[in-house]
């Protein structure tokens, strides 16, 4: 992942000079690393001048044929927007530089190879996690994808090792610090951040996904919306939602484990 991020940053920095604004029109990567529309596009049109080499009608036709071949939606309006961007944007690097072209092409090839490896690893992780209650219960929350669910499962491990919900929340590091005297004020309390930093990032991402899914039947989503209506900062709302999620998640997983043990005993 670190190598992938470094290469992605290099590509992003380079195309901001060769084709400014293209990232806003074409999404970067799919969630399972199996495809990356922007990288596929840049393999052919890595510089804005390559788009303008042909009339707009011809580029639209080429774009649609490319999209069909790569199994993307052949959107003519998207092609028009790209052509318009190419006309209006100003590049700071030449399109006839073989060095820049080769650097981009080699970077894209490396990222795609890394993506294939990550996709394989993720698939294996899901296969291993499939029988685990931690994975199955995480997937049931709207907005949490299989990929996110397996990340949560991998970081937490067996929830049976936590004696209660509070110890789980402390492990993540989003519990409140102990009361201290002196100049302490109640409205100054923040999360401790003593726990697992990776889990906090994964949990925060899960809350963002829940907010994006906007499921009216998801009580965690409704809870975060209520907090926002109370004019709480968005970050605070999401960590409050994460706290609620962990309590519910722990209860559901432990209930599922207990039910499974009872079935085994029977």
CSV table of C-alpha atoms in Angstrom, one decimal:
chain,number,residue,atom,x,y,z
A,1,UNK,CA,0.0,0.0,0.0
A,2,UNK,CA,2.8,2.4,0.8
A,3,UNK,CA,4.5,1.7,-2.6
A,4,UNK,CA,1.1,2.2,-4.3
A,5,UNK,CA,0.4,5.5,-2.5
A,6,UNK,CA,3.9,6.8,-3.5
A,7,UNK,CA,3.3,5.9,-7.2
A,8,UNK,CA,-0.2,7.4,-7.2
A,9,UNK,CA,1.1,10.6,-5.7
A,10,UNK,CA,3.8,10.7,-8.5
A,11,UNK,CA,1.2,10.2,-11.2
A,12,UNK,CA,-1.2,12.8,-9.7
A,13,UNK,CA,1.6,15.4,-9.5
A,14,UNK,CA,2.7,14.7,-13.0
A,15,UNK,CA,-0.8,14.9,-14.6
A,16,UNK,CA,-1.5,18.1,-12.8
A,17,UNK,CA,1.1,19.5,-15.1
A,18,UNK,CA,0.3,17.6,-18.3
A,19,UNK,CA,-3.6,17.5,-18.0
A,20,UNK,CA,-4.7,19.8,-15.2
A,21,UNK,CA,-8.2,19.1,-13.8
A,22,UNK,CA,-8.7,15.6,-15.4
A,23,UNK,CA,-8.9,14.0,-11.9
A,24,UNK,CA,-12.1,15.9,-11.2
A,25,UNK,CA,-13.8,14.5,-14.4
A,26,UNK,CA,-12.6,10.8,-14.1
A,27,UNK,CA,-12.6,8.9,-10.8
A,28,UNK,CA,-9.4,7.3,-9.7
A,29,UNK,CA,-9.8,3.8,-8.4
A,30,UNK,CA,-12.5,1.2,-7.7
A,31,UNK,CA,-12.8,-0.1,-4.1
A,32,UNK,CA,-11.4,-3.6,-4.8
A,33,UNK,CA,-8.3,-2.5,-6.8
A,34,UNK,CA,-9.5,-4.5,-9.8
A,35,UNK,CA,-9.9,-1.4,-12.0
A,36,UNK,CA,-8.8,2.2,-12.2
A,37,UNK,CA,-10.5,4.3,-14.8
A,38,UNK,CA,-8.2,7.2,-14.6
A,39,UNK,CA,-5.1,5.1,-15.1
A,40,UNK,CA,-6.7,3.4,-18.0
A,41,UNK,CA,-7.5,6.8,-19.5
A,42,UNK,CA,-4.0,8.1,-19.0
A,43,UNK,CA,-2.4,5.2,-20.8
A,44,UNK,CA,-3.7,6.8,-24.0
A,45,UNK,CA,-4.4,10.5,-23.2
A,46,UNK,CA,-1.7,11.4,-20.6
A,47,UNK,CA,-1.4,14.9,-22.0
A,48,UNK,CA,-4.2,17.3,-22.9
A,49,UNK,CA,-2.7,17.9,-26.4
A,50,UNK,CA,-3.3,14.2,-27.2
A,51,UNK,CA,-7.0,14.9,-26.8
A,52,UNK,CA,-6.8,18.0,-29.1
A,53,UNK,CA,-4.9,16.2,-31.9
A,54,UNK,CA,-8.3,15.2,-33.4
A,55,UNK,CA,-11.6,17.1,-33.9
A,56,UNK,CA,-14.1,16.9,-31.0
A,57,UNK,CA,-16.4,14.5,-32.9
A,58,UNK,CA,-13.5,12.1,-33.5
A,59,UNK,CA,-12.3,12.2,-29.9
A,60,UNK,CA,-15.8,11.4,-28.7
A,61,UNK,CA,-16.0,8.4,-31.0
A,62,UNK,CA,-12.5,7.2,-29.8
A,63,UNK,CA,-13.5,7.7,-26.2
A,64,UNK,CA,-16.7,5.7,-26.5
A,65,UNK,CA,-14.9,2.9,-28.3
A,66,UNK,CA,-12.2,2.9,-25.5
A,67,UNK,CA,-14.9,2.9,-22.8
A,68,UNK,CA,-16.6,-0.1,-24.4
A,69,UNK,CA,-13.3,-2.0,-24.7
A,70,UNK,CA,-12.5,-1.3,-21.0
A,71,UNK,CA,-16.1,-2.0,-19.9
A,72,UNK,CA,-16.8,1.5,-18.8
A,73,UNK,CA,-20.0,3.5,-19.6
A,74,UNK,CA,-19.4,5.0,-23.1
A,75,UNK,CA,-20.7,8.5,-22.1
A,76,UNK,CA,-20.6,11.0,-24.9
A,77,UNK,CA,-21.2,13.9,-22.5
A,78,UNK,CA,-18.2,12.9,-20.4
A,79,UNK,CA,-16.1,12.9,-23.6
A,80,UNK,CA,-17.3,16.4,-24.4
A,81,UNK,CA,-16.4,17.6,-20.9
A,82,UNK,CA,-12.9,16.1,-21.3
A,83,UNK,CA,-12.5,17.8,-24.6
A,84,UNK,CA,-13.6,21.2,-23.2
A,85,UNK,CA,-11.2,20.8,-20.3
A,86,UNK,CA,-8.4,20.1,-22.7
A,87,UNK,CA,-9.2,23.2,-24.6
A,88,UNK,CA,-9.4,25.4,-21.5
A,89,UNK,CA,-6.6,23.9,-19.3
A,90,UNK,CA,-3.0,25.1,-19.4
A,91,UNK,CA,-0.2,22.5,-19.2
A,92,UNK,CA,3.2,23.3,-17.9
A,93,UNK,CA,4.9,20.3,-19.5
A,94,UNK,CA,5.3,19.5,-23.2
A,95,UNK,CA,3.5,16.6,-24.9
A,96,UNK,CA,6.6,15.7,-27.0
A,97,UNK,CA,8.7,14.7,-23.9
A,98,UNK,CA,9.6,11.0,-24.1
A,99,UNK,CA,10.9,11.2,-20.6
A,100,UNK,CA,7.6,12.3,-19.1
A,101,UNK,CA,5.6,9.9,-21.2
A,102,UNK,CA,7.8,6.9,-20.2
A,103,UNK,CA,7.7,8.0,-16.5
A,104,UNK,CA,3.9,8.1,-16.6
A,105,UNK,CA,3.5,4.8,-18.5
A,106,UNK,CA,6.0,3.0,-16.2
A,107,UNK,CA,4.3,4.4,-13.1
A,108,UNK,CA,0.8,3.2,-14.4
A,109,UNK,CA,2.2,-0.2,-15.2
A,110,UNK,CA,3.7,-0.5,-11.7
A,111,UNK,CA,0.4,0.6,-10.0
A,112,UNK,CA,-1.6,-1.8,-12.0
A,113,UNK,CA,0.7,-4.6,-11.0
A,114,UNK,CA,0.4,-3.6,-7.3
A,115,UNK,CA,-3.4,-3.4,-7.7
A,116,UNK,CA,-3.5,-7.0,-8.9
A,117,UNK,CA,-1.5,-8.1,-5.9
A,118,UNK,CA,-3.7,-6.1,-3.5
A,119,UNK,CA,-6.9,-7.5,-5.1
A,120,UNK,CA,-5.6,-11.0,-4.7
A,121,UNK,CA,-4.7,-10.4,-1.0
A,122,UNK,CA,-8.1,-8.8,-0.3
A,123,UNK,CA,-9.9,-11.7,-1.9
A,124,UNK,CA,-7.9,-14.2,0.3
A,125,UNK,CA,-8.6,-12.1,3.4
A,126,UNK,CA,-12.4,-12.2,2.6
A,127,UNK,CA,-12.2,-15.9,2.1
A,128,UNK,CA,-10.5,-16.4,5.5
A,129,UNK,CA,-12.9,-13.9,7.2
A,130,UNK,CA,-16.1,-15.4,5.7
A,131,UNK,CA,-16.9,-17.8,8.7
A,132,UNK,CA,-16.2,-15.2,11.4
A,133,UNK,CA,-19.0,-13.5,13.2
A,134,UNK,CA,-17.0,-10.3,13.3
A,135,UNK,CA,-17.0,-10.1,9.5
A,136,UNK,CA,-20.6,-11.2,9.0
A,137,UNK,CA,-22.0,-8.7,11.4
A,138,UNK,CA,-19.8,-5.8,10.1
A,139,UNK,CA,-21.1,-6.4,6.6
A,140,UNK,CA,-24.7,-6.0,7.8
A,141,UNK,CA,-24.3,-2.3,8.5
A,142,UNK,CA,-25.3,-0.2,5.5
A,143,UNK,CA,-22.4,1.7,4.0
A,144,UNK,CA,-19.8,-0.8,5.1
A,145,UNK,CA,-18.4,-2.7,2.1
A,146,UNK,CA,-16.9,-6.2,2.1
A,147,UNK,CA,-13.4,-4.6,1.9
A,148,UNK,CA,-14.1,-2.3,4.9
A,149,UNK,CA,-15.7,-5.1,6.8
A,150,UNK,CA,-12.6,-7.3,6.4
A,151,UNK,CA,-10.3,-4.4,7.5
A,152,UNK,CA,-12.4,-4.0,10.6
A,153,UNK,CA,-12.2,-7.8,11.3
A,154,UNK,CA,-8.5,-7.9,10.7
A,155,UNK,CA,-7.7,-5.1,13.1
A,156,UNK,CA,-10.1,-6.2,15.9
A,157,UNK,CA,-9.5,-9.9,15.7
A,158,UNK,CA,-11.6,-12.0,18.1
A,159,UNK,CA,-14.0,-9.7,20.0
A,160,UNK,CA,-14.2,-12.3,22.8
A,161,UNK,CA,-10.9,-11.0,24.1
A,162,UNK,CA,-12.7,-7.8,25.2
A,163,UNK,CA,-14.5,-8.2,28.5
A,164,UNK,CA,-17.1,-5.5,27.6
A,165,UNK,CA,-18.0,-2.6,25.2
A,166,UNK,CA,-16.0,-0.1,27.1
A,167,UNK,CA,-12.8,-2.1,26.8
A,168,UNK,CA,-13.4,-2.3,23.0
A,169,UNK,CA,-13.8,1.5,22.8
A,170,UNK,CA,-10.7,2.0,24.9
A,171,UNK,CA,-8.8,-0.3,22.5
A,172,UNK,CA,-9.7,1.9,19.6
A,173,UNK,CA,-8.9,5.0,21.6
A,174,UNK,CA,-12.1,7.0,21.3
A,175,UNK,CA,-13.0,6.9,25.0
A,176,UNK,CA,-12.9,10.1,27.1
A,177,UNK,CA,-9.9,10.8,29.2
A,178,UNK,CA,-10.2,10.4,33.0
A,179,UNK,CA,-11.4,13.5,35.0
A,180,UNK,CA,-8.5,15.7,36.2
A,181,UNK,CA,-8.6,18.7,38.5
A,182,UNK,CA,-6.9,22.0,38.0
A,183,UNK,CA,-8.0,24.1,35.0
A,184,UNK,CA,-10.1,21.3,33.5
A,185,UNK,CA,-13.4,22.2,32.0
A,186,UNK,CA,-16.1,19.6,30.9
A,187,UNK,CA,-16.4,21.1,27.4
A,188,UNK,CA,-12.7,20.5,26.8
A,189,UNK,CA,-12.8,16.7,27.0
A,190,UNK,CA,-11.4,15.0,23.9
A,191,UNK,CA,-10.8,11.4,22.9
A,192,UNK,CA,-7.7,9.8,24.4
A,193,UNK,CA,-6.1,8.5,21.2
A,194,UNK,CA,-4.3,5.9,23.3
A,195,UNK,CA,-5.6,2.9,21.3
A,196,UNK,CA,-5.2,1.6,17.7
A,197,UNK,CA,-4.6,4.5,15.3
A,198,UNK,CA,-5.3,2.2,12.3
A,199,UNK,CA,-8.7,1.2,13.7
A,200,UNK,CA,-9.6,4.9,14.3
A,201,UNK,CA,-8.9,5.6,10.6
A,202,UNK,CA,-10.8,2.5,9.4
A,203,UNK,CA,-13.7,3.4,11.8
A,204,UNK,CA,-13.8,7.0,10.6
A,205,UNK,CA,-13.9,5.8,7.0
A,206,UNK,CA,-16.8,3.5,7.9
A,207,UNK,CA,-18.7,6.5,9.4
A,208,UNK,CA,-18.1,8.5,6.2
A,209,UNK,CA,-19.4,5.6,4.1
A,210,UNK,CA,-22.5,5.4,6.3
A,211,UNK,CA,-23.1,9.1,5.9
A,212,UNK,CA,-22.8,8.7,2.1
A,213,UNK,CA,-25.2,5.8,2.0
A,214,UNK,CA,-27.9,7.9,3.8
A,215,UNK,CA,-29.9,4.8,4.9
A,216,UNK,CA,-32.9,6.1,6.9
A,217,UNK,CA,-33.1,2.8,8.7
A,218,UNK,CA,-29.5,3.0,10.0
A,219,UNK,CA,-29.7,4.2,13.5
A,220,UNK,CA,-26.0,5.2,13.5
A,221,UNK,CA,-26.5,7.4,10.4
A,222,UNK,CA,-29.5,9.0,12.1
A,223,UNK,CA,-27.5,9.6,15.2
A,224,UNK,CA,-24.7,11.4,13.3
A,225,UNK,CA,-27.3,13.5,11.4
A,226,UNK,CA,-28.8,14.5,14.7
A,227,UNK,CA,-25.4,15.5,16.0
A,228,UNK,CA,-24.8,17.6,13.0
A,229,UNK,CA,-28.2,19.3,13.4
A,230,UNK,CA,-27.1,20.2,16.9
A,231,UNK,CA,-24.2,22.1,15.2
A,232,UNK,CA,-21.5,19.8,16.3
A,233,UNK,CA,-18.3,19.6,14.1
A,234,UNK,CA,-18.5,16.9,11.4
A,235,UNK,CA,-15.4,15.2,12.8
A,236,UNK,CA,-16.9,15.0,16.3
A,237,UNK,CA,-20.2,13.7,14.8
A,238,UNK,CA,-18.4,10.9,13.1
A,239,UNK,CA,-16.4,9.9,16.2
A,240,UNK,CA,-19.6,9.9,18.2
A,241,UNK,CA,-21.2,7.7,15.5
A,242,UNK,CA,-18.1,5.4,15.7
A,243,UNK,CA,-18.6,5.1,19.5
A,244,UNK,CA,-22.2,4.1,19.0
A,245,UNK,CA,-21.3,1.7,16.2
A,246,UNK,CA,-18.7,-0.1,18.3
A,247,UNK,CA,-21.3,-0.6,21.1
A,248,UNK,CA,-23.9,-2.0,18.7
A,249,UNK,CA,-21.3,-4.0,16.8
A,250,UNK,CA,-19.9,-5.6,19.9
A,251,UNK,CA,-23.3,-6.6,21.2
A,252,UNK,CA,-24.3,-8.2,17.9
A,253,UNK,CA,-21.1,-10.1,17.4
A,254,UNK,CA,-21.2,-11.5,21.0
A,255,UNK,CA,-24.9,-12.4,20.6
A,256,UNK,CA,-24.0,-14.2,17.3
A,257,UNK,CA,-21.1,-16.1,19.0
A,258,UNK,CA,-23.4,-17.1,21.9
A,259,UNK,CA,-26.0,-18.4,19.5
A,260,UNK,CA,-23.4,-20.4,17.5
A,261,UNK,CA,-22.1,-22.0,20.7
A,262,UNK,CA,-25.6,-23.0,21.8
A,263,UNK,CA,-26.2,-24.6,18.4
A,264,UNK,CA,-22.9,-26.5,18.8
A,265,UNK,CA,-23.9,-27.7,22.3
A,266,UNK,CA,-27.2,-28.8,21.0
